[in-house]
Rosetta silent file (secondary structure, phi, psi, omega in degrees, C-alpha in Angstrom):
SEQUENCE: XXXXXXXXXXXXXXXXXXXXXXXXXXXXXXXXXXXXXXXXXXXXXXXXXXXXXXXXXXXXXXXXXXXXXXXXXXXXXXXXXXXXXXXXXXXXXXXXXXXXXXXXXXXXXXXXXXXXXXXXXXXXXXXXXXXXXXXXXXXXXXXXXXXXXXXXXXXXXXXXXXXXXXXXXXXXXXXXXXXXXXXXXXXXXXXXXXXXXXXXXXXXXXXXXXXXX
SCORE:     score description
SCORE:     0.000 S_00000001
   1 L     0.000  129.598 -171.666   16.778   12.175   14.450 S_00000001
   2 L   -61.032  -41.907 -132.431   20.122   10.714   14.335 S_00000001
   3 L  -102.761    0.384 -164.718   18.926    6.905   14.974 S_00000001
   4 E  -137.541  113.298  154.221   16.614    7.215   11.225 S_00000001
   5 L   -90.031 -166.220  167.920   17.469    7.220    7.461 S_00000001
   6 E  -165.604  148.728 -165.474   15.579    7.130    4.513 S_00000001
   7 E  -104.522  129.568 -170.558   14.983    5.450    1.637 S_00000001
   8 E  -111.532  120.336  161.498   13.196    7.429   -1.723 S_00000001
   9 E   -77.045  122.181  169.147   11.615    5.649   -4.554 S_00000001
  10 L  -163.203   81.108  169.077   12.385    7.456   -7.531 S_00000001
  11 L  -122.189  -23.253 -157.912   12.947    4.464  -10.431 S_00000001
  12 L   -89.383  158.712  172.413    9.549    4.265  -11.887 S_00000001
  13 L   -43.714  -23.113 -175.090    8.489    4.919  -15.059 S_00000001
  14 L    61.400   21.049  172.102    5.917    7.963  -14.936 S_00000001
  15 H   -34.656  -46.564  174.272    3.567    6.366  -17.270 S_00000001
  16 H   -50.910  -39.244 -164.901    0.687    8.212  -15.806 S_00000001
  17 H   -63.693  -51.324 -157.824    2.495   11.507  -16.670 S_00000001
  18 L   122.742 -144.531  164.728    2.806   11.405  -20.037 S_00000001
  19 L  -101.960   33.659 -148.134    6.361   12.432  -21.775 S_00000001
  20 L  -138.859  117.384  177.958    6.984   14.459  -18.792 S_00000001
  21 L   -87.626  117.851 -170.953    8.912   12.583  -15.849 S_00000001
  22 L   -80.873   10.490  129.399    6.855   14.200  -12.761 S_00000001
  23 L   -44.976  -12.273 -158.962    9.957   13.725  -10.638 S_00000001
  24 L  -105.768  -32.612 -169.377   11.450   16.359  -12.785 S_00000001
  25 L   -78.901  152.237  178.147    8.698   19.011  -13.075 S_00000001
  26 E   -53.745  146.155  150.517    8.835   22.331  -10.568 S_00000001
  27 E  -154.671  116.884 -175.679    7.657   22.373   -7.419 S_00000001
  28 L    52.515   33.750  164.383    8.109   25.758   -5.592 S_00000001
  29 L   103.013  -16.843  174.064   11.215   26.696   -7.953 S_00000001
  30 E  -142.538 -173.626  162.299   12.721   23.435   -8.020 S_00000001
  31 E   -65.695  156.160 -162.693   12.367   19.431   -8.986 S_00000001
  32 H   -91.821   -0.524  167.773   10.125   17.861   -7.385 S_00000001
  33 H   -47.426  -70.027 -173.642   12.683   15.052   -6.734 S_00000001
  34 H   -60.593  -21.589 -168.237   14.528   17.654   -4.784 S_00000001
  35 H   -80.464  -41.529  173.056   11.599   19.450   -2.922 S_00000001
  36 H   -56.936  -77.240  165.360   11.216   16.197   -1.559 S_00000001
  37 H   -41.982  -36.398  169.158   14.650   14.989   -0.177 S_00000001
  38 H   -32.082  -75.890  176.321   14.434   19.155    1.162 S_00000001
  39 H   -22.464  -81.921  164.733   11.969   17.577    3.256 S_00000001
  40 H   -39.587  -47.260  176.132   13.357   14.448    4.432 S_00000001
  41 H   -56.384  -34.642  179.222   16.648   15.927    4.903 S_00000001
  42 H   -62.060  -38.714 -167.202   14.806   18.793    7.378 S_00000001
  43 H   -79.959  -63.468 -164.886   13.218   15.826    9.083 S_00000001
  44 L   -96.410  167.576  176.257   16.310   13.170    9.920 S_00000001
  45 L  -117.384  -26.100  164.507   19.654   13.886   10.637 S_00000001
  46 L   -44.957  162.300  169.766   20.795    9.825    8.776 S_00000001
  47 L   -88.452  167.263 -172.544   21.276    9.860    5.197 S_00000001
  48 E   -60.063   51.017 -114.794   19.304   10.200    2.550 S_00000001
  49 E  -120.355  130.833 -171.177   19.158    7.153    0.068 S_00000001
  50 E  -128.001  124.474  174.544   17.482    7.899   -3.847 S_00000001
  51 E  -106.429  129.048  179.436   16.609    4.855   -5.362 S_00000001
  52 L  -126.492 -179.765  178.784   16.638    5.632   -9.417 S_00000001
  53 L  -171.840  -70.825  153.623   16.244    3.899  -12.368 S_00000001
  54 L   -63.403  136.972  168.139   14.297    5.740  -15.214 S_00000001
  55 L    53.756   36.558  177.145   15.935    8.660  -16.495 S_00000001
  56 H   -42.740  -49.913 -168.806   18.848    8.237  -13.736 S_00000001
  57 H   -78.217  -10.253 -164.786   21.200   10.652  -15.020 S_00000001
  58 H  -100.670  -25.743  152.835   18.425   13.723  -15.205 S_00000001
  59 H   -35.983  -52.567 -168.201   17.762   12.732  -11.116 S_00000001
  60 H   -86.819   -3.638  168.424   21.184   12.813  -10.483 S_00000001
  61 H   -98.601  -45.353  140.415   21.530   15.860  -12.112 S_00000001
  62 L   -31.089   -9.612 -172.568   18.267   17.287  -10.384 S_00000001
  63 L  -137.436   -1.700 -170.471   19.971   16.323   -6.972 S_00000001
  64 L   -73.508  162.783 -145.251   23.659   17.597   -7.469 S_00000001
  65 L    13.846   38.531  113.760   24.707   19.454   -4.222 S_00000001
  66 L   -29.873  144.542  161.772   22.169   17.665   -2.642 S_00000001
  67 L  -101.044   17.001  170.596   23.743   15.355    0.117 S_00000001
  68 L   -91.862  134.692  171.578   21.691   12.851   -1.154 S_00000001
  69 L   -81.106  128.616 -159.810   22.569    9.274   -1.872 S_00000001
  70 E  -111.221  138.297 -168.313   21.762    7.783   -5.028 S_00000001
  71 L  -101.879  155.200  160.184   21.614    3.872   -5.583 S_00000001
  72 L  -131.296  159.734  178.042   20.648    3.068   -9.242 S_00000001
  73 L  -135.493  116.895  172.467   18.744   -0.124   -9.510 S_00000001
  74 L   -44.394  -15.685 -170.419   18.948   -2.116  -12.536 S_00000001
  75 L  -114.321   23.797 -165.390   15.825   -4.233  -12.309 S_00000001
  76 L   -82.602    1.272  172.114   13.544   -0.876  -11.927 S_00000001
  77 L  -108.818    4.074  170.610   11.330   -1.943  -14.699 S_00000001
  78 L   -89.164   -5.231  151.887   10.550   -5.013  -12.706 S_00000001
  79 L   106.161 -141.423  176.827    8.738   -2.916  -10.784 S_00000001
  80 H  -109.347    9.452 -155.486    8.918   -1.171   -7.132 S_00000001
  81 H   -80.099  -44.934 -174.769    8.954   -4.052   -4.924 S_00000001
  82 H   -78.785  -15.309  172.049   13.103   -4.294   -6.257 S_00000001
  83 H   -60.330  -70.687  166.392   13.416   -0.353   -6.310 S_00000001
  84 H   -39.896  -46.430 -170.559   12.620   -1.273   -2.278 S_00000001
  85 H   -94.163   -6.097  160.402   15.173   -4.361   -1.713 S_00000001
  86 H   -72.726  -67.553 -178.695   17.774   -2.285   -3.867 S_00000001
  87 H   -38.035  -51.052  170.489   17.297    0.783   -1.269 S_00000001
  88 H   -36.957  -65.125  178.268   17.634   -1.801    1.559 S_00000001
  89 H   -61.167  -27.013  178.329   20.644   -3.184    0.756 S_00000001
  90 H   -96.036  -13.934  170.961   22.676    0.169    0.330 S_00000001
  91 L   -70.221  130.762 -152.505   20.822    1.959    3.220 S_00000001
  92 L   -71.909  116.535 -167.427   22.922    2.091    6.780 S_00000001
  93 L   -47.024  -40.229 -178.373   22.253   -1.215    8.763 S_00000001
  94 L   -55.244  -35.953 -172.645   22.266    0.766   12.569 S_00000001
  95 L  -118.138  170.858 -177.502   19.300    2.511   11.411 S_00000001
  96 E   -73.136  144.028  171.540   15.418    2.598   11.394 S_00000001
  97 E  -120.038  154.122 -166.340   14.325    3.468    7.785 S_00000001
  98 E  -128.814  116.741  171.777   11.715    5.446    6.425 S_00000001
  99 E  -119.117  139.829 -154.592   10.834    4.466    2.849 S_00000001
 100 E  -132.565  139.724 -175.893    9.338    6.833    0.778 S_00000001
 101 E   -80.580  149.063 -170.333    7.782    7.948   -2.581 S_00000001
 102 L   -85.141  -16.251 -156.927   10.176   10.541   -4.329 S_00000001
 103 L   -95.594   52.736  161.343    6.356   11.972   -6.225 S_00000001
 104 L  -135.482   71.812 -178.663    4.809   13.613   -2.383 S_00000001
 105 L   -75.503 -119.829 -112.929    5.502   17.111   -2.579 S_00000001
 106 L   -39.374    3.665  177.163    2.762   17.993   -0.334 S_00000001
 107 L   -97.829  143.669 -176.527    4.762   15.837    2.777 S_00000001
 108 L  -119.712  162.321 -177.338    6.371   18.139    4.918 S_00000001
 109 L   -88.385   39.009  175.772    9.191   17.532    7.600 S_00000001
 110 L   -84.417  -68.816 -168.842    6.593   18.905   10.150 S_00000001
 111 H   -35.584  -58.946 -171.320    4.711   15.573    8.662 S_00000001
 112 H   -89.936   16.633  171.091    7.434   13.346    9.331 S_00000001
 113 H   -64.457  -52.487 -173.353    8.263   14.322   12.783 S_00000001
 114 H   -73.153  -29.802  170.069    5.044   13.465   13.647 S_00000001
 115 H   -57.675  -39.362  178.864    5.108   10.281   12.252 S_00000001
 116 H   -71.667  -56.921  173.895    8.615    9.432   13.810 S_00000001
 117 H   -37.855  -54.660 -165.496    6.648   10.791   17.146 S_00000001
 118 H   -89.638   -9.966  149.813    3.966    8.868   17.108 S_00000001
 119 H    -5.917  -67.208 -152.809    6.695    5.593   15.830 S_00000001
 120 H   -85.851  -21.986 -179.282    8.099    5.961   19.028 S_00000001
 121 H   -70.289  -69.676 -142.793    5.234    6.647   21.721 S_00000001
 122 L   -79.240 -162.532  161.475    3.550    3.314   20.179 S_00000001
 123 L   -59.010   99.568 -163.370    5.969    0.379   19.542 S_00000001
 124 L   -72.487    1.487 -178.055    9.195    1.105   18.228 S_00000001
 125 L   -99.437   12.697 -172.300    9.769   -2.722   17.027 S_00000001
 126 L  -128.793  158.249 -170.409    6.937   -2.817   14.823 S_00000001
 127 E   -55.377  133.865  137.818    6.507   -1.074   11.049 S_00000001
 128 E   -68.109  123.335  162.957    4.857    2.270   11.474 S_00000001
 129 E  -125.964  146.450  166.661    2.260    3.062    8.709 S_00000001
 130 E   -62.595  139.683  150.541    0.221    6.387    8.569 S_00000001
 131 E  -142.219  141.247  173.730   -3.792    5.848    7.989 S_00000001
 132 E  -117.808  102.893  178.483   -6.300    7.890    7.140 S_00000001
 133 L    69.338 -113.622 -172.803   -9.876    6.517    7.660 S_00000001
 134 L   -95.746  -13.995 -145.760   -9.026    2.998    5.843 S_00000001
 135 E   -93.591  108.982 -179.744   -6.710    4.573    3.581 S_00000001
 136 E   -73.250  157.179  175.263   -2.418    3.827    4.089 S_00000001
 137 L  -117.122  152.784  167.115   -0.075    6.274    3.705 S_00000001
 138 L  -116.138 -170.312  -30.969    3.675    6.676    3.165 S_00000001
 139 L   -49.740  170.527  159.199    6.302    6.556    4.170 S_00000001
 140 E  -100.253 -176.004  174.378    6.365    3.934    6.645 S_00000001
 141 E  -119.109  129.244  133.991    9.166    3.512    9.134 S_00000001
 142 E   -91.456  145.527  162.619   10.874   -0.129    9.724 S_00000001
 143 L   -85.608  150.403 -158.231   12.749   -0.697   12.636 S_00000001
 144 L   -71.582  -15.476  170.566   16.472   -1.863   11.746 S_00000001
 145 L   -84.981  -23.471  149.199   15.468   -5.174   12.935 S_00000001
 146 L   -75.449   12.181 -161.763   12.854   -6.071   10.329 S_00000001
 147 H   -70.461  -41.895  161.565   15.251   -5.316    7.490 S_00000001
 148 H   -60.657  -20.367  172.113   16.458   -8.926    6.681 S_00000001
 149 H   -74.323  -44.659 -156.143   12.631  -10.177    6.822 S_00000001
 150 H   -74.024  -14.140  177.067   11.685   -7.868    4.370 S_00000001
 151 L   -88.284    9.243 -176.231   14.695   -8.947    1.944 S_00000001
 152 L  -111.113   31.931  142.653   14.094  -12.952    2.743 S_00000001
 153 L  -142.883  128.021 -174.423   12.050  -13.763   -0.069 S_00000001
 154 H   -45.199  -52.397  163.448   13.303  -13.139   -3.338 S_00000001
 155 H   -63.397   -3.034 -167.775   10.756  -13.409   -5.684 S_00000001
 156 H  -156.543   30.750 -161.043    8.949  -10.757   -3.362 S_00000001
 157 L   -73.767  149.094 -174.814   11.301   -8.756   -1.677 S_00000001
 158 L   127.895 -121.377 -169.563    9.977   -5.241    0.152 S_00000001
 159 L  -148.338  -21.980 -159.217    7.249   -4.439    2.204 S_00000001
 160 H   -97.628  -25.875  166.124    3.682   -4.531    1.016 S_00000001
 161 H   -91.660    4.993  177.850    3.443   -8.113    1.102 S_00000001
 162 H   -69.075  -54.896 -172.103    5.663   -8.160    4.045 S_00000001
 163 H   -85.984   -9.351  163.617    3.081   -5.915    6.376 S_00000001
 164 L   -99.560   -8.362  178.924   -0.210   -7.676    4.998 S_00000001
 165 L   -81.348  -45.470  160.848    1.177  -11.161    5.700 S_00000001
 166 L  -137.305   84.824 -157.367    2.530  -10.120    9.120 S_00000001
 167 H   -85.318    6.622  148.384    0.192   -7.994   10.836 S_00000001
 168 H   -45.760  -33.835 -158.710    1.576   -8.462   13.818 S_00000001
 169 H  -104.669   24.023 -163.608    4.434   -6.839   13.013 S_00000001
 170 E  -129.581  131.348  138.912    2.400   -3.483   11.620 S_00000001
 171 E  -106.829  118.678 -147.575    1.108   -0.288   13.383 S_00000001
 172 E  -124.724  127.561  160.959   -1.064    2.013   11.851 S_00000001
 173 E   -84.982  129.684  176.597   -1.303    5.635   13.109 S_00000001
 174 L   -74.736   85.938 -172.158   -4.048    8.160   12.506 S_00000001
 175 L  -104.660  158.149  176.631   -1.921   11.070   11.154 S_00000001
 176 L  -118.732  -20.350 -168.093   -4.445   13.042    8.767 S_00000001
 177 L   -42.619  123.599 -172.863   -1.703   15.514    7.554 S_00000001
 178 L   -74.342  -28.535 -162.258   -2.724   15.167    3.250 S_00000001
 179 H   -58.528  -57.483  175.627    0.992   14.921    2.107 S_00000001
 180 H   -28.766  -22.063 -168.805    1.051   11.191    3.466 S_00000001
 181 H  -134.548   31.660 -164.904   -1.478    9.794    1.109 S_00000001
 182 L  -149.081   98.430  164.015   -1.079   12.366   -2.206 S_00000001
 183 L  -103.383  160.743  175.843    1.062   11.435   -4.687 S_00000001
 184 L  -111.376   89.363  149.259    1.195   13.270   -8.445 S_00000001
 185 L   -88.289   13.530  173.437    0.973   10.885  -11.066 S_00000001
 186 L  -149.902  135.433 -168.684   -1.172   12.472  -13.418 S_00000001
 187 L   -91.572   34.120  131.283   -1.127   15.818  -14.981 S_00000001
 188 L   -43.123  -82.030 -173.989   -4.301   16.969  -13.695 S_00000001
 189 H   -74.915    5.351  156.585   -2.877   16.799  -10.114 S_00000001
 190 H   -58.751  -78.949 -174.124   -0.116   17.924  -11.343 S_00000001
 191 H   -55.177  -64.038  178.694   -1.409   21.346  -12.667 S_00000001
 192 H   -53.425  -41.364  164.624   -3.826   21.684   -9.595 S_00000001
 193 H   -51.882  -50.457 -168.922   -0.744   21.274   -7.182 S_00000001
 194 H   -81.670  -32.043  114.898    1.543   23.656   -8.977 S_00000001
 195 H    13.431  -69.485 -162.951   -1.826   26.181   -9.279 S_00000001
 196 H   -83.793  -12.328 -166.091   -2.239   25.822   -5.341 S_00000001
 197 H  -113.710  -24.498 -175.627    1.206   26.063   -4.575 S_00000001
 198 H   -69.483  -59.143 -167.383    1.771   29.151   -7.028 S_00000001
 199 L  -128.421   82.304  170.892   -0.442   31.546   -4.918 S_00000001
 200 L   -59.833  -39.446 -167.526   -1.758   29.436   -1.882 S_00000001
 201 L   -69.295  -23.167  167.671   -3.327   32.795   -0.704 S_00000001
 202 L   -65.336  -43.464 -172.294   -5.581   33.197   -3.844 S_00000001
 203 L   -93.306   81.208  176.479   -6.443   29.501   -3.476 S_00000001
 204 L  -101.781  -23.383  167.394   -7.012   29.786    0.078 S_00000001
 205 L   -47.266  -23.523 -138.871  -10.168   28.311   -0.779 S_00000001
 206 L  -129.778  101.679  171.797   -9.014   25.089   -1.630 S_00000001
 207 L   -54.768  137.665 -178.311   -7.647   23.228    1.285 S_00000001
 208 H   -48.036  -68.115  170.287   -4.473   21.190    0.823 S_00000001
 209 H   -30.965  -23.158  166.427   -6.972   18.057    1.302 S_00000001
 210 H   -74.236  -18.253 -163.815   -8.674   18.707   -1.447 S_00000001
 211 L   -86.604   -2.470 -175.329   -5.440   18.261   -3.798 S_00000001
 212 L  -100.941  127.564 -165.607   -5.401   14.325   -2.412 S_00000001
 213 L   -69.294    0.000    0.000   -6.841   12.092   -4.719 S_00000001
């Protein structure tokens, strides 16, 4: 879709991880930074926007001949609310944005079709979020028209207190699809992803759904 960009968080620390930045570790042969923007990039035809911050230069080297852009944001240890209002401001004004974790190899751009699908069926002027039973998912989609609320308070710039604050302005779609709500922050699901992903036909037992925590 021409009319959609996207924004990727991939500033944070990996703390969870270890010494091992899980943007960086394989997924199917490559980083998992990269498996990811694969995605997005399959899904949108707008660009691409990589918000970084830890360990910047091994992203950007993880992404070279990529067509993705990368933003670095200086305040990334301030946590991800400014990783979000950095990605805002450098992401292209014209379009609806889909902000996104750079850690969800298991989202596919089958997954975000449908999300942009059901975006558009429902109300296209209000935030799309994915949910599964009570549980949100990412990304979400803003329309190009919330983008200045979510940057117009400083001390709090982004989205999560934007969309519980104004639920009016929120949709929530039942997509069930696991990659929406399964991120890899720990190297447990780490090792069980790259495991299930190694031979999915051995682990045919083991249902994608099972790898979401």
């Amino acid at each position: 879709m021409g009319d959609v960009c996207a924004i990727l968080l991939a500033a944070g620390l990996s703390r969870r991880m270890g010494a091992r930045n899980k943007l960086l570790l394989p997924i199917g042969g490559m980083p998992m930074i990269r498996h990811v923007v694969n995605a997005y990039r399959a899904a949108i035809d707008g660009p691409v926007v990589v918000v970084t911050g830890h360990e910047a230069d091994e992203i950007k080297t993880a992404l070279d001949g990529s067509d993705a852009q990368l933003v670095f944001n200086p305040d990334f240890a301030h946590g991800q609310p400014t990783s979000v209002a950095c990605g805002l401001h450098h992401a292209t004004h014209s379009h609806d944005i889909l902000i996104g974790l750079g850690d969800q190899p298991l989202l596919t751009s089958d997954d975000l079709r449908a999300l942009l699908a059901a975006h558009m069926q429902a109300d296209p002027t209000r935030i799309s979020i994915p949910m599964l039973d009570t549980q949100r998912g990412n990304p979400i989609l803003v329309p190009a028209a919330l983008r200045a609320r979510l940057l117009a308070d400083p001390r709090s710039p982004g989205c999560k207190k934007f969309t519980r604050e104004n639920p009016d302005q929120v949709q929530f779609h039942a997509l069930p699809a696991p990659g929406f709500y399964a991120d890899i922050d720990t190297p447990a699901a780490y090792d069980a992803l790259a495991s299930w992903i190694k031979d999915p036909h051995e682990n045919a037992q083991t249902d994608r759904r099972a790898l979401v925590p």
